CSV table of C-alpha atoms and ligand atoms in Angstrom, one decimal:
chain,number,residue,atom,x,y,z
Z,1057,UNK,CA,-27.9,-17.1,8.8
Z,1058,UNK,CA,-26.8,-13.7,8.1
Z,1059,UNK,CA,-27.6,-11.0,10.6
Z,1060,UNK,CA,-29.1,-8.5,8.5
Z,1061,UNK,CA,-28.5,-5.4,11.0
Z,1062,UNK,CA,-24.8,-6.3,11.4
Z,1063,UNK,CA,-22.5,-3.3,10.0
Z,1064,UNK,CA,-21.1,-4.5,6.8
Z,1065,UNK,CA,-17.8,-4.0,6.7
Z,1066,UNK,CA,-16.0,-1.8,3.6
Z,1067,UNK,CA,-13.2,-0.3,4.5
Z,1068,UNK,CA,-10.4,-3.8,3.0
Z,1069,UNK,CA,-8.3,-1.1,2.4
Z,1070,UNK,CA,-7.5,0.3,5.7
Z,1071,UNK,CA,-6.7,-3.3,7.0
Z,1072,UNK,CA,-7.9,-6.3,7.1
Z,1073,UNK,CA,-8.7,-9.5,8.8
Z,1074,UNK,CA,-6.7,-12.2,9.3
Z,1075,UNK,CA,-7.8,-15.0,7.0
Z,1076,UNK,CA,-8.3,-18.1,9.0
Z,1077,UNK,CA,-5.0,-20.3,7.8
Z,1078,UNK,CA,-3.1,-17.4,8.5
Z,1079,UNK,CA,-4.0,-17.4,12.0
Z,1080,UNK,CA,-3.9,-21.0,12.2
Z,1081,UNK,CA,-0.6,-21.1,10.8
Z,1082,UNK,CA,0.9,-18.2,13.1
Z,1083,UNK,CA,-0.7,-19.8,16.3
Z,1084,UNK,CA,2.0,-21.8,17.4
Z,1085,UNK,CA,4.8,-19.2,17.5
Z,1086,UNK,CA,3.5,-17.5,20.0
Z,1087,UNK,CA,3.6,-21.0,23.1
Z,1088,UNK,CA,5.4,-24.0,21.3
Z,1089,UNK,CA,7.6,-22.3,18.7
Z,1090,UNK,CA,8.5,-19.3,21.2
Z,1091,UNK,CA,12.1,-19.0,20.6
Z,1092,UNK,CA,14.4,-16.2,19.1
Z,1093,UNK,CA,15.5,-16.9,15.8
Z,1094,UNK,CA,19.1,-15.8,16.5
Z,1095,UNK,CA,19.7,-17.9,19.6
Z,1096,UNK,CA,21.9,-20.2,16.9
Z,1097,UNK,CA,22.8,-22.8,20.1
Z,1098,UNK,CA,19.5,-24.7,20.7
Z,1099,UNK,CA,16.3,-26.3,19.3
Z,1100,UNK,CA,13.5,-23.3,20.4
Z,1101,UNK,CA,16.7,-21.2,18.1
Z,1102,UNK,CA,16.5,-23.3,14.7
Z,1103,UNK,CA,12.4,-23.8,14.9
Z,1104,UNK,CA,12.2,-20.2,15.4
Z,1105,UNK,CA,15.2,-19.6,12.7
Z,1106,UNK,CA,13.5,-22.4,10.0
Z,1107,UNK,CA,9.8,-20.2,10.4
Z,1108,UNK,CA,11.3,-17.0,9.2
Z,1109,UNK,CA,13.5,-18.4,6.0
Z,1110,UNK,CA,10.4,-20.1,5.5
Z,1111,UNK,CA,8.1,-16.8,5.8
Z,1112,UNK,CA,10.7,-14.5,3.7
Z,1113,UNK,CA,10.9,-16.8,0.7
Z,1114,UNK,CA,6.6,-17.5,0.8
Z,1115,UNK,CA,7.1,-13.2,0.6
Z,1116,UNK,CA,9.9,-13.2,-2.0
Z,1117,UNK,CA,7.8,-15.5,-4.5
Z,1118,UNK,CA,4.8,-13.2,-4.0
Z,1119,UNK,CA,6.5,-10.0,-5.4
Z,1120,UNK,CA,9.4,-12.5,-7.6
Z,1121,UNK,CA,12.4,-11.8,-5.3
Z,1122,UNK,CA,15.2,-14.2,-4.3
Z,1123,UNK,CA,14.4,-14.0,0.2
Z,1124,UNK,CA,17.5,-12.1,0.9
Z,1125,UNK,CA,16.1,-9.1,-0.7
Z,1126,UNK,CA,13.6,-8.7,1.6
Z,1127,UNK,CA,13.7,-7.0,4.7
Z,1128,UNK,CA,10.9,-6.8,7.1
Z,1129,UNK,CA,10.1,-3.9,9.0
Z,1130,UNK,CA,7.0,-3.1,11.1
Z,1131,UNK,CA,4.5,-2.0,8.2
Z,1132,UNK,CA,4.6,0.1,5.2
Z,1133,UNK,CA,5.1,3.4,7.6
Z,1134,UNK,CA,8.3,2.6,8.5
Z,1135,UNK,CA,9.4,0.7,4.6
Z,1136,UNK,CA,8.7,4.0,3.2
Z,1137,UNK,CA,10.3,6.0,5.6
Z,1138,UNK,CA,13.2,4.2,5.6
Z,1139,UNK,CA,13.8,4.1,1.6
Z,1140,UNK,CA,14.4,7.8,1.5
Z,1141,UNK,CA,16.1,8.5,4.5
Z,1142,UNK,CA,17.8,5.6,4.1
Z,1143,UNK,CA,19.2,5.9,0.5
Z,1144,UNK,CA,19.6,9.8,1.1
Z,1145,UNK,CA,22.1,9.0,3.7
Z,1146,UNK,CA,23.6,6.3,1.5
Z,1147,UNK,CA,24.2,9.0,-0.9
Z,1148,UNK,CA,25.4,11.0,1.4
Z,1149,UNK,CA,27.5,9.3,3.0
Z,1150,UNK,CA,29.5,9.2,-0.3
Z,1151,UNK,CA,29.3,12.3,-1.7
Z,1152,UNK,CA,28.5,14.8,1.0
Z,1153,UNK,CA,29.3,17.6,-1.2
Z,1154,UNK,CA,26.3,17.2,-4.2
Z,1155,UNK,CA,23.1,18.0,-4.3
Z,1156,UNK,CA,20.1,15.6,-4.1
Z,1157,UNK,CA,17.2,15.7,-5.8
Z,1158,UNK,CA,13.6,13.2,-5.5
Z,1159,UNK,CA,10.5,13.2,-7.7
Z,1160,UNK,CA,7.4,11.7,-6.1
Z,1161,UNK,CA,3.7,12.9,-6.5
Z,1162,UNK,CA,1.0,14.4,-4.6
Z,1163,UNK,CA,-1.1,11.9,-4.2
Z,1164,UNK,CA,1.5,9.6,-2.3
Z,1165,UNK,CA,0.5,8.2,1.5
Z,1166,UNK,CA,0.7,10.4,4.2
Z,1167,UNK,CA,3.8,8.3,4.7
Z,1168,UNK,CA,5.5,9.4,2.0
Z,1169,UNK,CA,4.3,13.0,2.1
Z,1170,UNK,CA,5.0,13.9,5.3
Z,1171,UNK,CA,8.7,11.9,4.6
Z,1172,UNK,CA,9.7,13.6,1.6
Z,1173,UNK,CA,8.4,17.2,2.9
Z,1174,UNK,CA,11.2,16.8,6.1
Z,1175,UNK,CA,13.5,16.2,3.7
Z,1176,UNK,CA,14.2,20.0,2.9
Z,1177,UNK,CA,15.8,20.0,6.5
Z,1178,UNK,CA,18.3,17.7,4.7
Z,1179,UNK,CA,18.7,20.4,1.3
Z,1180,UNK,CA,17.1,17.7,-0.7
Z,1181,UNK,CA,14.9,19.1,-3.1
Z,1182,UNK,CA,11.5,17.9,-3.6
Z,1183,UNK,CA,9.3,17.9,-6.7
Z,1184,UNK,CA,5.8,16.8,-6.0
Z,1185,UNK,CA,4.5,16.2,-9.5
Z,1186,UNK,CA,0.6,16.6,-9.5
Z,1187,UNK,CA,-1.6,13.9,-11.6
Z,1188,UNK,CA,-4.0,13.5,-14.3
Z,1189,UNK,CA,-7.3,13.8,-13.3
Z,1190,UNK,CA,-7.9,9.9,-13.1
Z,1191,UNK,CA,-4.9,10.4,-10.5
Z,1192,UNK,CA,-2.4,9.1,-13.0
Z,1193,UNK,CA,0.7,10.0,-12.8
Z,1194,UNK,CA,2.3,11.3,-16.5
Z,1195,UNK,CA,5.6,9.5,-17.6
Z,1196,UNK,CA,6.3,12.7,-19.8
Z,1197,UNK,CA,5.9,15.0,-16.7
Z,1198,UNK,CA,8.4,12.9,-15.0
Z,1199,UNK,CA,10.4,13.1,-17.9
Z,1200,UNK,CA,10.9,17.0,-17.6
Z,1201,UNK,CA,11.3,17.4,-14.4
Z,1202,UNK,CA,13.9,15.2,-14.3
Z,1203,UNK,CA,17.5,17.3,-13.0
Z,1204,UNK,CA,21.2,16.0,-13.0
Z,1205,UNK,CA,20.8,15.6,-9.7
Z,1206,UNK,CA,17.6,13.3,-9.8
Z,1207,UNK,CA,18.1,9.8,-7.7
Z,1208,UNK,CA,15.3,9.0,-6.6
Z,1209,UNK,CA,11.7,8.8,-7.6
Z,1210,UNK,CA,8.5,7.7,-5.4
Z,1211,UNK,CA,5.8,6.8,-7.1
Z,1212,UNK,CA,2.3,4.9,-5.3
Z,1213,UNK,CA,1.7,1.9,-7.1
Z,1214,UNK,CA,-2.2,1.4,-6.2
Z,1215,UNK,CA,-3.0,4.8,-4.9
Z,1216,UNK,CA,-5.4,3.9,-1.5
Z,1217,UNK,CA,-8.3,6.1,-1.6
Z,1218,UNK,CA,-9.0,6.1,-5.4
Z,1219,UNK,CA,-8.0,3.2,-6.4
Z,1220,UNK,CA,-5.7,4.6,-9.4
Z,1221,UNK,CA,-3.0,1.8,-10.9
Z,1222,UNK,CA,0.4,3.7,-12.6
Z,1223,UNK,CA,1.6,2.8,-15.5
Z,1224,UNK,CA,4.7,1.3,-12.9
Z,1225,UNK,CA,6.8,-0.4,-15.2
Z,1226,UNK,CA,7.3,2.6,-17.8
Z,1227,UNK,CA,8.4,5.2,-14.4
Z,1228,UNK,CA,10.8,2.2,-13.7
Z,1229,UNK,CA,12.3,2.3,-16.7
Z,1230,UNK,CA,12.2,5.6,-17.0
Z,1231,UNK,CA,14.3,5.5,-13.8
Z,1232,UNK,CA,16.8,3.0,-14.9
Z,1233,UNK,CA,17.5,5.2,-18.0
Z,1234,UNK,CA,18.5,7.6,-16.4
Z,1235,UNK,CA,20.5,5.7,-13.5
Z,1236,UNK,CA,17.9,7.1,-10.8
Z,1237,UNK,CA,17.3,4.7,-8.1
Z,1238,UNK,CA,13.0,3.6,-8.3
Z,1239,UNK,CA,10.4,3.2,-5.4
Z,1240,UNK,CA,7.0,2.5,-5.6
Z,1241,UNK,CA,5.2,2.1,-2.5
Z,1242,UNK,CA,3.1,-1.1,-3.6
Z,1243,UNK,CA,0.9,-1.6,0.1
Z,1244,UNK,CA,-2.2,-1.9,-2.6
Z,1245,UNK,CA,-1.1,-3.7,-5.0
Z,1246,UNK,CA,1.4,-6.4,-4.0
Z,1247,UNK,CA,-0.8,-9.8,-3.3
Z,1248,UNK,CA,-3.7,-8.0,-5.2
Z,1249,UNK,CA,-2.0,-7.6,-8.8
Z,1250,UNK,CA,0.5,-9.8,-10.4
Z,1251,UNK,CA,4.0,-8.3,-10.1
Z,1252,UNK,CA,8.4,-9.4,-10.7
Z,1253,UNK,CA,10.1,-6.5,-9.2
Z,1254,UNK,CA,13.2,-7.8,-10.9
Z,1255,UNK,CA,12.0,-8.0,-14.5
Z,1256,UNK,CA,10.0,-5.1,-13.9
Z,1257,UNK,CA,13.6,-3.4,-12.3
Z,1258,UNK,CA,11.9,-2.0,-9.4
Z,1259,UNK,CA,15.1,-1.4,-6.6
Z,1260,UNK,CA,12.5,-0.7,-3.9
Z,1261,UNK,CA,9.3,-1.8,-2.7
Z,1262,UNK,CA,7.6,-1.1,0.1
Z,1263,UNK,CA,4.3,-3.4,1.2
Z,1264,UNK,CA,2.4,-4.8,4.4
Z,1265,UNK,CA,0.7,-7.7,5.8
Z,1266,UNK,CA,-2.2,-6.3,7.5
Z,1267,UNK,CA,-3.8,-4.7,3.4
Z,1268,UNK,CA,-3.6,-8.8,3.0
Z,1269,UNK,CA,-5.5,-11.1,4.8
Z,1270,UNK,CA,-1.8,-11.1,7.5
Z,1271,UNK,CA,-1.3,-9.4,10.7
Z,1272,UNK,CA,-0.9,-5.9,12.3
Z,1273,UNK,CA,2.9,-5.1,12.3
Z,1274,UNK,CA,4.9,-6.3,10.3
Z,1275,UNK,CA,5.7,-5.1,6.3
Z,1276,UNK,CA,8.7,-5.5,4.2
Z,1277,UNK,CA,11.5,-3.2,1.9
Z,1278,UNK,CA,12.4,-5.2,-0.8
Z,1279,UNK,CA,15.5,-4.0,-1.9
Z,1280,UNK,CA,17.1,-4.8,-5.2
Z,1281,UNK,CA,20.4,-7.3,-4.5
Z,1282,UNK,CA,22.2,-6.9,-8.2
Z,1283,UNK,CA,21.8,-4.5,-11.7
Z,1284,UNK,CA,22.2,-2.3,-9.4
Z,1285,UNK,CA,22.8,-3.9,-5.6
Z,1286,UNK,CA,20.5,-0.9,-3.8
Z,1287,UNK,CA,22.9,0.1,-0.5
Z,1288,UNK,CA,20.8,1.8,2.2
Z,1289,UNK,CA,22.1,3.2,5.4
Z,1290,UNK,CA,20.9,0.6,8.5
Z,1291,UNK,CA,17.7,1.7,9.8
Z,1292,UNK,CA,18.4,0.1,13.1
Z,1293,UNK,CA,21.9,-0.5,14.8
Z,1294,UNK,CA,22.2,-3.6,17.6
Z,1295,UNK,CA,22.2,-6.8,17.1
Z,1296,UNK,CA,22.5,-6.9,13.8
Z,1297,UNK,CA,19.0,-9.1,12.6
Z,1298,UNK,CA,18.1,-8.5,9.0
Z,1299,UNK,CA,21.1,-8.8,7.5
Z,1300,UNK,CA,22.7,-5.5,10.1
Z,1301,UNK,CA,20.0,-3.4,8.0
Z,1302,UNK,CA,17.0,-3.5,10.9
Z,1303,UNK,CA,18.4,-4.8,14.8
Z,1304,UNK,CA,15.9,-6.7,16.7
Z,1305,UNK,CA,14.0,-9.3,17.8
Z,1306,UNK,CA,12.4,-10.2,14.5
Z,1307,UNK,CA,8.4,-10.5,15.4
Z,1308,UNK,CA,8.0,-14.6,14.4
Z,1309,UNK,CA,4.5,-14.6,14.4
Z,1310,UNK,CA,4.2,-11.9,12.4
Z,1311,UNK,CA,6.0,-13.2,9.6
Z,1312,UNK,CA,5.2,-16.5,9.2
Z,1313,UNK,CA,1.5,-14.8,9.1
Z,1314,UNK,CA,2.5,-12.7,6.5
Z,1315,UNK,CA,4.8,-15.5,4.7
Z,1316,UNK,CA,0.8,-17.6,4.8
Z,1317,UNK,CA,-0.8,-14.7,3.3
Z,1318,UNK,CA,1.5,-14.1,0.5
Z,1319,UNK,CA,1.1,-17.6,0.1
Z,1320,UNK,CA,-3.3,-17.5,-0.3
Z,1321,UNK,CA,-2.8,-14.3,-1.3
Z,1322,UNK,CA,-0.6,-16.2,-5.1
Z,1323,UNK,CA,-2.1,-18.9,-5.5
Z,1324,UNK,CA,-5.7,-16.8,-5.4
Z,1325,UNK,CA,-4.8,-14.3,-7.1
Z,1326,UNK,CA,-6.7,-14.7,-10.5
Z,1327,UNK,CA,-9.7,-15.6,-9.1
Z,1328,UNK,CA,-9.9,-13.5,-6.1
Z,1329,UNK,CA,-9.2,-10.6,-8.6
Z,1330,UNK,CA,-12.2,-12.0,-11.0
Z,1331,UNK,CA,-14.2,-12.0,-8.1
Z,1332,UNK,CA,-13.4,-8.1,-6.8
Z,1333,UNK,CA,-13.6,-6.9,-9.8
Z,1334,UNK,CA,-17.5,-8.8,-10.7
Z,1335,UNK,CA,-19.0,-7.2,-7.1
Z,1336,UNK,CA,-17.7,-4.2,-7.6
Z,1337,UNK,CA,-18.9,-3.5,-10.7
Z,1338,UNK,CA,-22.2,-4.5,-9.8
Z,1339,UNK,CA,-22.2,-2.0,-6.9
Z,1340,UNK,CA,-20.9,0.9,-9.0
Z,1341,UNK,CA,-23.7,-0.2,-11.5
Z,1342,UNK,CA,-26.8,-0.4,-8.6
Z,1343,UNK,CA,-25.4,3.2,-7.2
Z,1344,UNK,CA,-25.5,4.2,-10.8
Z,1345,UNK,CA,-29.4,3.2,-10.6
Z,1346,UNK,CA,-30.0,4.1,-7.3
Z,1347,UNK,CA,-28.4,7.7,-7.1
Z,1348,UNK,CA,-28.2,10.0,-9.9
Z,1349,UNK,CA,-25.5,11.9,-10.3
Z,1350,UNK,CA,-23.4,10.1,-8.3
Z,1351,UNK,CA,-19.6,9.6,-10.0
Z,1352,UNK,CA,-16.6,7.7,-9.6
Z,1353,UNK,CA,-13.6,9.3,-8.8
Z,1354,UNK,CA,-9.8,7.7,-9.6
Z,1355,UNK,CA,-9.1,6.0,-13.4
Z,1356,UNK,CA,-12.0,4.6,-15.0
Z,1357,UNK,CA,-10.3,0.8,-16.3
Z,1358,UNK,CA,-7.1,1.7,-14.0
Z,1359,UNK,CA,-8.1,1.0,-11.6
Z,1360,UNK,CA,-7.8,-1.7,-8.4
Z,1361,UNK,CA,-10.6,-4.2,-8.3
Z,1362,UNK,CA,-11.3,-4.2,-5.0
Z,1363,UNK,CA,-12.1,0.2,-5.1
Z,1364,UNK,CA,-15.2,2.6,-5.6
Z,1365,UNK,CA,-14.9,5.8,-4.1
Z,1366,UNK,CA,-17.7,7.6,-5.2
Z,1367,UNK,CA,-18.9,11.5,-5.0
Z,1368,UNK,CA,-22.8,11.9,-4.3
Z,1369,UNK,CA,-24.0,14.5,-5.0
Z,1370,UNK,CA,-25.0,17.4,-2.6
Z,1371,UNK,CA,-24.9,14.8,0.1
Z,1372,UNK,CA,-22.5,15.7,2.8
Z,1373,UNK,CA,-20.8,12.5,4.2
Z,1374,UNK,CA,-20.3,14.2,7.9
Z,1375,UNK,CA,-24.6,14.4,7.6
Z,1376,UNK,CA,-24.7,10.5,6.4
Z,1377,UNK,CA,-22.8,9.2,9.6
Z,1378,UNK,CA,-25.8,7.4,10.9
Z,1379,UNK,CA,-26.2,5.5,7.5
Z,1380,UNK,CA,-21.9,4.9,6.8
Z,1381,UNK,CA,-21.2,3.5,10.5
Z,1382,UNK,CA,-23.8,1.0,9.9
Z,1383,UNK,CA,-21.5,0.4,6.4
Z,1384,UNK,CA,-18.0,1.0,7.7
Z,1385,UNK,CA,-16.2,3.1,4.6
Z,1386,UNK,CA,-14.4,6.4,4.5
Z,1387,UNK,CA,-14.8,8.9,3.5
Z,1388,UNK,CA,-13.1,11.5,1.9
Z,1389,UNK,CA,-13.0,14.4,4.5
Z,1390,UNK,CA,-13.1,13.5,8.7
Z,1391,UNK,CA,-13.0,16.1,11.5
Z,1392,UNK,CA,-9.1,15.6,13.0
Z,1393,UNK,CA,-8.4,17.9,16.0
Z,1394,UNK,CA,-11.5,20.4,15.6
Z,1395,UNK,CA,-10.3,21.0,12.2
Z,1396,UNK,CA,-11.6,19.9,9.2
Z,1397,UNK,CA,-9.2,17.1,6.9
Z,1398,UNK,CA,-9.8,17.1,2.7
Z,1399,UNK,CA,-8.2,14.6,1.5
Z,1400,UNK,CA,-5.1,15.5,-0.2
Z,1401,UNK,CA,-6.1,12.5,-2.8
Z,1402,UNK,CA,-9.1,13.9,-4.1
Z,1403,UNK,CA,-8.5,17.6,-4.2
Z,1404,UNK,CA,-5.4,16.4,-6.0
Z,1405,UNK,CA,-7.0,14.6,-8.8
Z,1406,UNK,CA,-9.7,17.9,-9.1
Z,1407,UNK,CA,-12.5,18.2,-6.4
Z,1408,UNK,CA,-13.5,21.2,-4.9
Z,1409,UNK,CA,-13.5,20.6,-1.3
Z,1410,UNK,CA,-17.1,21.2,-1.3
Z,1411,UNK,CA,-17.4,17.5,-3.6
Z,1412,UNK,CA,-14.6,15.9,-0.9
Z,1413,UNK,CA,-16.8,16.2,1.8
Z,1414,UNK,CA,-19.5,14.4,0.1
Z,1415,UNK,CA,-17.2,11.6,-1.1
Z,1416,UNK,CA,-17.0,8.1,-0.2
Z,1417,UNK,CA,-14.0,5.1,-0.6
Z,1418,UNK,CA,-15.7,1.5,-0.9
Z,1419,UNK,CA,-13.3,-0.5,-0.3
Z,1420,UNK,CA,-14.3,-4.5,-1.2
Z,1421,UNK,CA,-12.7,-7.9,0.2
Z,1422,UNK,CA,-12.5,-11.4,0.6
Z,1423,UNK,CA,-15.5,-11.6,2.4
Z,1424,UNK,CA,-17.7,-9.1,0.9
Z,1425,UNK,CA,-20.9,-11.1,-0.6
Z,1426,UNK,CA,-23.4,-10.1,-3.6
Z,1427,UNK,CA,-25.6,-9.4,-0.6
Z,1428,UNK,CA,-23.9,-7.1,1.0
Z,1429,UNK,CA,-23.3,-4.8,-2.0
Z,1430,UNK,CA,-27.2,-4.7,-2.0
Z,1431,UNK,CA,-27.7,-3.2,1.0
Z,1432,UNK,CA,-24.8,-1.1,1.0
Z,1433,UNK,CA,-27.0,0.1,-2.2
Z,1434,UNK,CA,-30.2,0.2,-0.1
Z,1435,UNK,CA,-28.3,2.4,3.2
Z,1436,UNK,CA,-26.6,4.9,0.7
Z,1437,UNK,CA,-29.9,5.7,-0.9
Z,1438,UNK,CA,-32.5,6.1,2.4
Z,1439,UNK,CA,-29.1,7.9,3.5
Z,1440,UNK,CA,-30.1,10.3,0.5
Z,1441,UNK,CA,-33.1,10.6,0.6
Z,1442,UNK,CA,-33.9,11.6,4.2
Q,1728,PLP,C1,-0.8,3.0,0.3
Q,1728,PLP,C2,-0.2,3.0,1.3
Q,1728,PLP,N1,0.8,3.4,2.1
Q,1728,PLP,C3,1.4,3.0,3.3
Q,1728,PLP,C4,0.7,2.7,4.1
Q,1728,PLP,C5,0.8,2.8,5.4
Q,1728,PLP,O1,1.3,0.6,5.8
Q,1728,PLP,P1,1.3,0.5,7.0
Q,1728,PLP,O2,-0.2,0.6,8.0
Q,1728,PLP,O3,1.8,-1.1,6.8
Q,1728,PLP,O4,2.0,1.5,8.2
Q,1728,PLP,C6,-0.9,2.3,3.9
Q,1728,PLP,C7,-2.0,2.1,4.4
Q,1728,PLP,O5,-2.8,2.5,5.2
Q,1728,PLP,C8,-1.2,2.2,2.1
Q,1728,PLP,O6,-2.2,2.2,2.1
């Protein structure tokens, strides 16, 4: 019997619980098969190495890559930073005097926003393109922003706050036409929408296990191996693991878990998306019926199946905290170290600071139920009426 007073988790975009099948696959690699995959002379090492090979293959299959094109990292923040700085340092190594220009958008995850902003210290010009009111990058605007020395474009695939899906195939094609490296932050896309990085012409792609029911502390950077062969400077020097690009003993249980999570997502993607789409549409309909004037943020159709970002008319989320805690949601504004932090994504699509303070994200996942949807609507309705 479900406990009807227990808080309900609506923050699957922040992180997901580890799937029981993923946990079961990982468990033996903590105790029984604890070996170091770099130990090439004994059975403990071989077992660990075989597990890493399998995990890499499972992750590669999820995204349509070859397994040697997948390099494991600690997560998408690391992958995003490495894509930017690793590419820049390679470019500079090859052409130290040449000016460098990168293009991104103003609604990226903070790991791209801040990484790109830091590039000014390395004399790189960065264009942060505005998006339209639905949160999409406009291909025509990207064309206008191109310069003779534009070397990289980086655009988020599915926005983590508002769920808007960018036209990644078109953007990657534009980059290819102009011989510009194309990176995408696919942390909220991988495992949730079908993709094939090889066919789409993506050069670099970041993603993470803990957003797809895998463990925290493991992610990957896809680095295209052919047409073109993309070269990055190593991220960490040392024992030469991960093709010499990211040294350090590989997180074997993490990779096993990432692999299993990827396999499950690939197998169940179509039905899982359909179920989540139906649940989020029901939630949106019930919210509209219960809360007059509620507004949906992000694209009306080109959006992730599991995400609803809404603005509650005139109801600041800080005033609803006792109710929101029952829901485990994420809000558009938060009190940082004494100051109000306002979402750059919501302001980026044109919301006023007041509207941002009345906004929240409900992200659904593998274990969200129909009953939880109705309870969420009741809780929000009650909070607003109070
Ligand atoms: C779009 C996006 N990029 C990057 C990250 C960072 O991922 P990680 O927690 O694996 O570093 C997140 C996590 O919230 C995300 O949603």
